[in-house]
Amino acid sequence: MSFATEVNGRSFAEEPHPGQCLRTYLRERGWFGVKKGCDAGDCGACTVHVDGEPVHSCLFPAFRADGRTVTTVEGLASPDGELHPVQRRFLDAQGFQCGFCTAGFLMTTAALDEEQLTDLPRAFKGNLCRCTGYRAIEDAVRGVRHVEEPRPGESVGRNLPAPAGPQVVTGTARYTFDIDVPGLLHMKLLRSPHAHARIVAIDTSAALRVPGVHAVLTHHDAPERHFSTARHEHPEEDPADTRVLDDTVRHIGQRVAAVVADSEAAAEEGCRRVEVTYAVLPAVLDPEEAMRPGAPVVHDKDAGTARIARPHVNVVGEAHGEIGDVEAGFAAADVVYEETFRTQRVQHASLETHGAVAWFDEDGRLTVRTSSQTPFLTRRALCALYDLPEERVRVVAGRVGGGFGGKQEMLVEDIVALAVLRLRRPVKLEYTRAEQFHGATTRHPFVVRVQAGARRDGTLTALRLRVVADTGAYGNHGPAVMFHSVGESMSVYRAPHKKVDAYSVYTHTVPAGAFRGYGLGQVMFAVESAFDELARRLGLDPLEFKARNIIGPGEPMITPGGEEEDLHIASYGLDQCVAVVRRAQAQPPREPVPEGWLVGEGAALSMIATGPPGGHIADARAALLPDGTFDLAVGTAEFGNGTTTVHRQIAAGELATTVDRIAVRQSDTDVVRHDTGAFASTGTVVAGKATLRASRALADQLLDFAAAHLRVPRADCRLAEEAVLHSGGRLPLKELHDAARAVGVELSADGHFGGTPRSVAFNAQWFRVAVDPGTGEIRILRSVHAADAGKVMNPMQCRGQVEGGVAQALGATLFEHVRLDATGAVDTAAFRRYRLPQYADVPRTEVHFMETSDAIGPLGAKSMSESPFNPVAPAFANALRDATGIRFTELPLTRDRVWRALRDAGVTDGPPGRGTG
């Protein structure tokens, strides 16, 4: 039986493997625009056309393509290269961020008829985006143009496009696995079925007999060293509690063995045949129980060597401090409010899963291509783990399909490197969607006890927090998240008396890690909700109460842990944020509300440091190329954060050219000296400052050399788009390059920034919501966000970051929840069991940028990637309280939870809050 299919105008006769889906068949033939996002037809990233009809190719059996015509995103343009109108519209609107989902949206959109275009929530029910918040995608579909034309030297502050945009919309942008590596072997991981057990024996003999299996790696093959999967500039700040493969497993889903084979199928069969004998040990799943005497110990290690605060009671890190006398502060208060708030585990759900492929290059260097936010720190960790010199290891990140903090870890590179070092063959490991849930990390679940007191005039007298963060089975980011969570969340408000007791606690559950907001969102949910309730009990407007107590410009930011000396309010826009919310409150409601529904509104404020304490290093290099254009080398990875666009804008402005004349090389340890990584809101403020310094130094160098070459005063020279202008005419940059090369001068310059001093960014979120008391359904009537990002480098792009942050936070507020069963196993290991915000779920948020310019950030810029997330949950909960009269203290605010609370409170109709529509 012969097989024949046509893909993008080319004929293919190779028969599919038994059971193969169309997605893998297409990717094996080089159509890498077809993405793997969910394995189950839930995300739409693999959408292609079969005889003109869109299908999810991960569910479409490849044999059904026999005799049919298949079109992928690479075939959407005309044969002469003319972009399809939908591709052009996505470029004009910049309807993408990381771009991993974009091919799926393009293919879905290209097949919509006029009637379907009138109902986009239904049309896009099979496509997910984790980055954009969907507004930019809608604008692209509707033909809204946001992109401005470049102008020489006028780049900063304008809506200039992402440099990889054409590659994203044509499916030619290369993500981690969008490469063909000859001789590639595939790895699969055997994972623990127990929450806590000691491995007594492992028999790999049956697995090694599986045809195609090359190796089975166990703890016997792994280094004895302990390390942290967290990636920070100073690794000694993280607990050393992890081995590549361990003889003790501490959560269900922990890797036990790695099977390397010619195919994924053979590797999976090898995993099934590995025989493991476990001695099951007692497990503890609750952090409060874990801190009690006699609880099972998760890590029986030396506290000093492992950098664990109190291993015998499972406390990996803790913070205690007091300013003033909180008991005296509460005694001076007219009203004291006390409550416990709880937040849940949330998955990052980046559509590109964790993975890496590694090999030895022609020079014998270990090369690791990985989906990582931290390629330089990952190289450092691999070298320390395997005693390798840094010059013998190269780590490179292609375009990364979403991160959100989840890829600030070393979760796959270590085991892949071990296999390559052992076999001397290329090896690939790509997580399934299920593995993302039980084998990667989550947002830390928090329990926060808040006690706040104030006088009748609205003056805050005391604030006390008890914080317990569940870090899961491994500490990676646990102490750092815990410390950060009680930083800006407490220092943003003035109070003469403050006290904190915070604990990061081990349990035998899936590890938590870095997640957008890094702990602040969990504590801000508690603090902002508590202050809203305290204001109501004082008879004050909640926003007015907060405005009276927020920190002002030039005031010290003090927490019970003390004042961070390098952290400053280098620009202040919080008062403007409050004014935006006040204007929204004052505008009369214009949204229709069903009869009998309860209506309310609420706001929340937040502050975040633009960078981590202790330093965050970035190096950049700018150089003039022979053709008169420029090369910019930076270490920061691009995963939808938009740093590539901003860095190019900064360089173009300093070099008096247009962004299209700046070529960017990035996220490659061969490119520059060092870059800590794209996390902690540093892409613009740290790597951007290094870029600014390199570009400015190169501009000076060009003018100096031109003046000497022309024998004219330096003051007589100025840079233009393609030349140095002087009173006697113009010297083209190409000739300038040739002149420099002729005398042995390289026209290039380096820039460096160490991440200190640091500034802060401010945000405010406001919602108006309507609640159906009979069903618990909530509708967002209006969403307004005020963002103090300093000088906004690219308003279109920054607006997308805010919208994406609000959308992701709404998912965590309303329905996202990584649930565990009674044994500690993840019970939501698929998108259809773990609900992500879809197009129909996300309101169109009105985004307002404040008029500020930062004294520390490059050209006045501050960060705005993490911070929009933090005020969303408390603002929503405050609006819900306003509507229903009920204070909800636990996330997520699911429809059934709201309905039960309304039922128990006897609210079935009428206005206990602000009233009905």
mmCIF file with all atom_site columns, N, CA and C in Angstrom, residues 527-557:
data_model
loop_
_atom_site.group_PDB
_atom_site.id
_atom_site.type_symbol
_atom_site.label_atom_id
_atom_site.label_alt_id
_atom_site.label_comp_id
_atom_site.label_asym_id
_atom_site.label_entity_id
_atom_site.label_seq_id
_atom_site.pdbx_PDB_ins_code
_atom_site.Cartn_x
_atom_site.Cartn_y
_atom_site.Cartn_z
_atom_site.occupancy
_atom_site.B_iso_or_equiv
_atom_site.pdbx_formal_charge
_atom_site.auth_seq_id
_atom_site.auth_comp_id
_atom_site.auth_asym_id
_atom_site.auth_atom_id
_atom_site.pdbx_PDB_model_num
ATOM 1  N N  . VAL A 1 527 ? -2.436  41.238 52.066 1.00 0.00 ? 527 VAL A N  1
ATOM 2  C CA . VAL A 1 527 ? -2.309  42.584 52.628 1.00 0.00 ? 527 VAL A CA 1
ATOM 3  C C  . VAL A 1 527 ? -3.343  43.531 52.040 1.00 0.00 ? 527 VAL A C  1
ATOM 4  N N  . GLU A 1 528 ? -3.484  43.528 50.725 1.00 0.00 ? 528 GLU A N  1
ATOM 5  C CA . GLU A 1 528 ? -4.435  44.445 50.083 1.00 0.00 ? 528 GLU A CA 1
ATOM 6  C C  . GLU A 1 528 ? -5.879  44.096 50.427 1.00 0.00 ? 528 GLU A C  1
ATOM 7  N N  . SER A 1 529 ? -6.173  42.811 50.579 1.00 0.00 ? 529 SER A N  1
ATOM 8  C CA . SER A 1 529 ? -7.520  42.414 51.006 1.00 0.00 ? 529 SER A CA 1
ATOM 9  C C  . SER A 1 529 ? -7.776  42.859 52.444 1.00 0.00 ? 529 SER A C  1
ATOM 10 N N  . ALA A 1 530 ? -6.767  42.682 53.305 1.00 0.00 ? 530 ALA A N  1
ATOM 11 C CA . ALA A 1 530 ? -6.921  43.060 54.705 1.00 0.00 ? 530 ALA A CA 1
ATOM 12 C C  . ALA A 1 530 ? -7.110  44.564 54.855 1.00 0.00 ? 530 ALA A C  1
ATOM 13 N N  . PHE A 1 531 ? -6.350  45.355 54.117 1.00 0.00 ? 531 PHE A N  1
ATOM 14 C CA . PHE A 1 531 ? -6.492  46.813 54.214 1.00 0.00 ? 531 PHE A CA 1
ATOM 15 C C  . PHE A 1 531 ? -7.844  47.277 53.677 1.00 0.00 ? 531 PHE A C  1
ATOM 16 N N  . ASP A 1 532 ? -8.336  46.604 52.657 1.00 0.00 ? 532 ASP A N  1
ATOM 17 C CA . ASP A 1 532 ? -9.665  46.929 52.140 1.00 0.00 ? 532 ASP A CA 1
ATOM 18 C C  . ASP A 1 532 ? -10.722 46.695 53.221 1.00 0.00 ? 532 ASP A C  1
ATOM 19 N N  . GLU A 1 533 ? -10.582 45.571 53.913 1.00 0.00 ? 533 GLU A N  1
ATOM 20 C CA . GLU A 1 533 ? -11.553 45.243 54.969 1.00 0.00 ? 533 GLU A CA 1
ATOM 21 C C  . GLU A 1 533 ? -11.391 46.174 56.161 1.00 0.00 ? 533 GLU A C  1
ATOM 22 N N  . LEU A 1 534 ? -10.157 46.492 56.509 1.00 0.00 ? 534 LEU A N  1
ATOM 23 C CA . LEU A 1 534 ? -9.912  47.405 57.626 1.00 0.00 ? 534 LEU A CA 1
ATOM 24 C C  . LEU A 1 534 ? -10.530 48.771 57.347 1.00 0.00 ? 534 LEU A C  1
ATOM 25 N N  . ALA A 1 535 ? -10.377 49.253 56.118 1.00 0.00 ? 535 ALA A N  1
ATOM 26 C CA . ALA A 1 535 ? -10.954 50.548 55.758 1.00 0.00 ? 535 ALA A CA 1
ATOM 27 C C  . ALA A 1 535 ? -12.469 50.529 55.883 1.00 0.00 ? 535 ALA A C  1
ATOM 28 N N  . ARG A 1 536 ? -13.092 49.455 55.439 1.00 0.00 ? 536 ARG A N  1
ATOM 29 C CA . ARG A 1 536 ? -14.550 49.358 55.527 1.00 0.00 ? 536 ARG A CA 1
ATOM 30 C C  . ARG A 1 536 ? -15.011 49.399 56.990 1.00 0.00 ? 536 ARG A C  1
ATOM 31 N N  . ARG A 1 537 ? -14.269 48.748 57.862 1.00 0.00 ? 537 ARG A N  1
ATOM 32 C CA . ARG A 1 537 ? -14.654 48.733 59.279 1.00 0.00 ? 537 ARG A CA 1
ATOM 33 C C  . ARG A 1 537 ? -14.429 50.092 59.931 1.00 0.00 ? 537 ARG A C  1
ATOM 34 N N  . LEU A 1 538 ? -13.553 50.892 59.316 1.00 0.00 ? 538 LEU A N  1
ATOM 35 C CA . LEU A 1 538 ? -13.354 52.257 59.798 1.00 0.00 ? 538 LEU A CA 1
ATOM 36 C C  . LEU A 1 538 ? -14.344 53.231 59.160 1.00 0.00 ? 538 LEU A C  1
ATOM 37 N N  . GLY A 1 539 ? -15.137 52.736 58.214 1.00 0.00 ? 539 GLY A N  1
ATOM 38 C CA . GLY A 1 539 ? -16.063 53.606 57.507 1.00 0.00 ? 539 GLY A CA 1
ATOM 39 C C  . GLY A 1 539 ? -15.400 54.495 56.489 1.00 0.00 ? 539 GLY A C  1
ATOM 40 N N  . LEU A 1 540 ? -14.236 54.077 55.976 1.00 0.00 ? 540 LEU A N  1
ATOM 41 C CA . LEU A 1 540 ? -13.480 54.870 55.013 1.00 0.00 ? 540 LEU A CA 1
ATOM 42 C C  . LEU A 1 540 ? -13.505 54.212 53.641 1.00 0.00 ? 540 LEU A C  1
ATOM 43 N N  . ASP A 1 541 ? -13.331 55.033 52.619 1.00 0.00 ? 541 ASP A N  1
ATOM 44 C CA . ASP A 1 541 ? -13.157 54.503 51.276 1.00 0.00 ? 541 ASP A CA 1
ATOM 45 C C  . ASP A 1 541 ? -11.832 53.743 51.233 1.00 0.00 ? 541 ASP A C  1
ATOM 46 N N  . PRO A 1 542 ? -11.839 52.471 50.773 1.00 0.00 ? 542 PRO A N  1
ATOM 47 C CA . PRO A 1 542 ? -10.594 51.680 50.811 1.00 0.00 ? 542 PRO A CA 1
ATOM 48 C C  . PRO A 1 542 ? -9.441  52.316 50.050 1.00 0.00 ? 542 PRO A C  1
ATOM 49 N N  . LEU A 1 543 ? -9.722  52.911 48.888 1.00 0.00 ? 543 LEU A N  1
ATOM 50 C CA . LEU A 1 543 ? -8.635  53.512 48.130 1.00 0.00 ? 543 LEU A CA 1
ATOM 51 C C  . LEU A 1 543 ? -8.078  54.731 48.864 1.00 0.00 ? 543 LEU A C  1
ATOM 52 N N  . GLU A 1 544 ? -8.953  55.515 49.494 1.00 0.00 ? 544 GLU A N  1
ATOM 53 C CA . GLU A 1 544 ? -8.496  56.674 50.237 1.00 0.00 ? 544 GLU A CA 1
ATOM 54 C C  . GLU A 1 544 ? -7.658  56.242 51.440 1.00 0.00 ? 544 GLU A C  1
ATOM 55 N N  . PHE A 1 545 ? -8.075  55.167 52.092 1.00 0.00 ? 545 PHE A N  1
ATOM 56 C CA . PHE A 1 545 ? -7.302  54.644 53.227 1.00 0.00 ? 545 PHE A CA 1
ATOM 57 C C  . PHE A 1 545 ? -5.889  54.254 52.777 1.00 0.00 ? 545 PHE A C  1
ATOM 58 N N  . LYS A 1 546 ? -5.796  53.557 51.650 1.00 0.00 ? 546 LYS A N  1
ATOM 59 C CA . LYS A 1 546 ? -4.478  53.132 51.174 1.00 0.00 ? 546 LYS A CA 1
ATOM 60 C C  . LYS A 1 546 ? -3.636  54.332 50.747 1.00 0.00 ? 546 LYS A C  1
ATOM 61 N N  . ALA A 1 547 ? -4.280  55.299 50.088 1.00 0.00 ? 547 ALA A N  1
ATOM 62 C CA . ALA A 1 547 ? -3.550  56.476 49.631 1.00 0.00 ? 547 ALA A CA 1
ATOM 63 C C  . ALA A 1 547 ? -2.955  57.255 50.799 1.00 0.00 ? 547 ALA A C  1
ATOM 64 N N  . ARG A 1 548 ? -3.620  57.238 51.959 1.00 0.00 ? 548 ARG A N  1
ATOM 65 C CA . ARG A 1 548 ? -3.106  57.958 53.125 1.00 0.00 ? 548 ARG A CA 1
ATOM 66 C C  . ARG A 1 548 ? -1.863  57.289 53.686 1.00 0.00 ? 548 ARG A C  1
ATOM 67 N N  . ASN A 1 549 ? -1.697  55.994 53.417 1.00 0.00 ? 549 ASN A N  1
ATOM 68 C CA . ASN A 1 549 ? -0.645  55.234 54.085 1.00 0.00 ? 549 ASN A CA 1
ATOM 69 C C  . ASN A 1 549 ? 0.467   54.744 53.159 1.00 0.00 ? 549 ASN A C  1
ATOM 70 N N  . ILE A 1 550 ? 0.343   54.997 51.860 1.00 0.00 ? 550 ILE A N  1
ATOM 71 C CA . ILE A 1 550 ? 1.392   54.511 50.952 1.00 0.00 ? 550 ILE A CA 1
ATOM 72 C C  . ILE A 1 550 ? 2.673   55.315 51.132 1.00 0.00 ? 550 ILE A C  1
ATOM 73 N N  . ILE A 1 551 ? 3.759   54.669 50.803 1.00 0.00 ? 551 ILE A N  1
ATOM 74 C CA . ILE A 1 551 ? 5.063   55.306 50.870 1.00 0.00 ? 551 ILE A CA 1
ATOM 75 C C  . ILE A 1 551 ? 5.115   56.462 49.872 1.00 0.00 ? 551 ILE A C  1
ATOM 76 N N  . GLY A 1 552 ? 5.837   57.491 50.204 1.00 0.00 ? 552 GLY A N  1
ATOM 77 C CA . GLY A 1 552 ? 5.958   58.653 49.333 1.00 0.00 ? 552 GLY A CA 1
ATOM 78 C C  . GLY A 1 552 ? 7.327   58.735 48.695 1.00 0.00 ? 552 GLY A C  1
ATOM 79 N N  . PRO A 1 553 ? 7.486   59.638 47.736 1.00 0.00 ? 553 PRO A N  1
ATOM 80 C CA . PRO A 1 553 ? 8.798   59.780 47.073 1.00 0.00 ? 553 PRO A CA 1
ATOM 81 C C  . PRO A 1 553 ? 9.876   60.184 48.064 1.00 0.00 ? 553 PRO A C  1
ATOM 82 N N  . GLY A 1 554 ? 11.022  59.524 47.957 1.00 0.00 ? 554 GLY A N  1
ATOM 83 C CA . GLY A 1 554 ? 12.148  59.849 48.820 1.00 0.00 ? 554 GLY A CA 1
ATOM 84 C C  . GLY A 1 554 ? 12.114  59.199 50.183 1.00 0.00 ? 554 GLY A C  1
ATOM 85 N N  . GLU A 1 555 ? 11.015  58.504 50.515 1.00 0.00 ? 555 GLU A N  1
ATOM 86 C CA . GLU A 1 555 ? 10.940  57.850 51.827 1.00 0.00 ? 555 GLU A CA 1
ATOM 87 C C  . GLU A 1 555 ? 11.683  56.521 51.802 1.00 0.00 ? 555 GLU A C  1
ATOM 88 N N  . PRO A 1 556 ? 12.243  56.107 52.913 1.00 0.00 ? 556 PRO A N  1
ATOM 89 C CA . PRO A 1 556 ? 12.930  54.810 52.954 1.00 0.00 ? 556 PRO A CA 1
ATOM 90 C C  . PRO A 1 556 ? 11.931  53.656 52.876 1.00 0.00 ? 556 PRO A C  1
ATOM 91 N N  . MET A 1 557 ? 12.345  52.599 52.215 1.00 0.00 ? 557 MET A N  1
ATOM 92 C CA . MET A 1 557 ? 11.518  51.390 52.114 1.00 0.00 ? 557 MET A CA 1
ATOM 93 C C  . MET A 1 557 ? 11.988  50.413 53.179 1.00 0.00 ? 557 MET A C  1
#
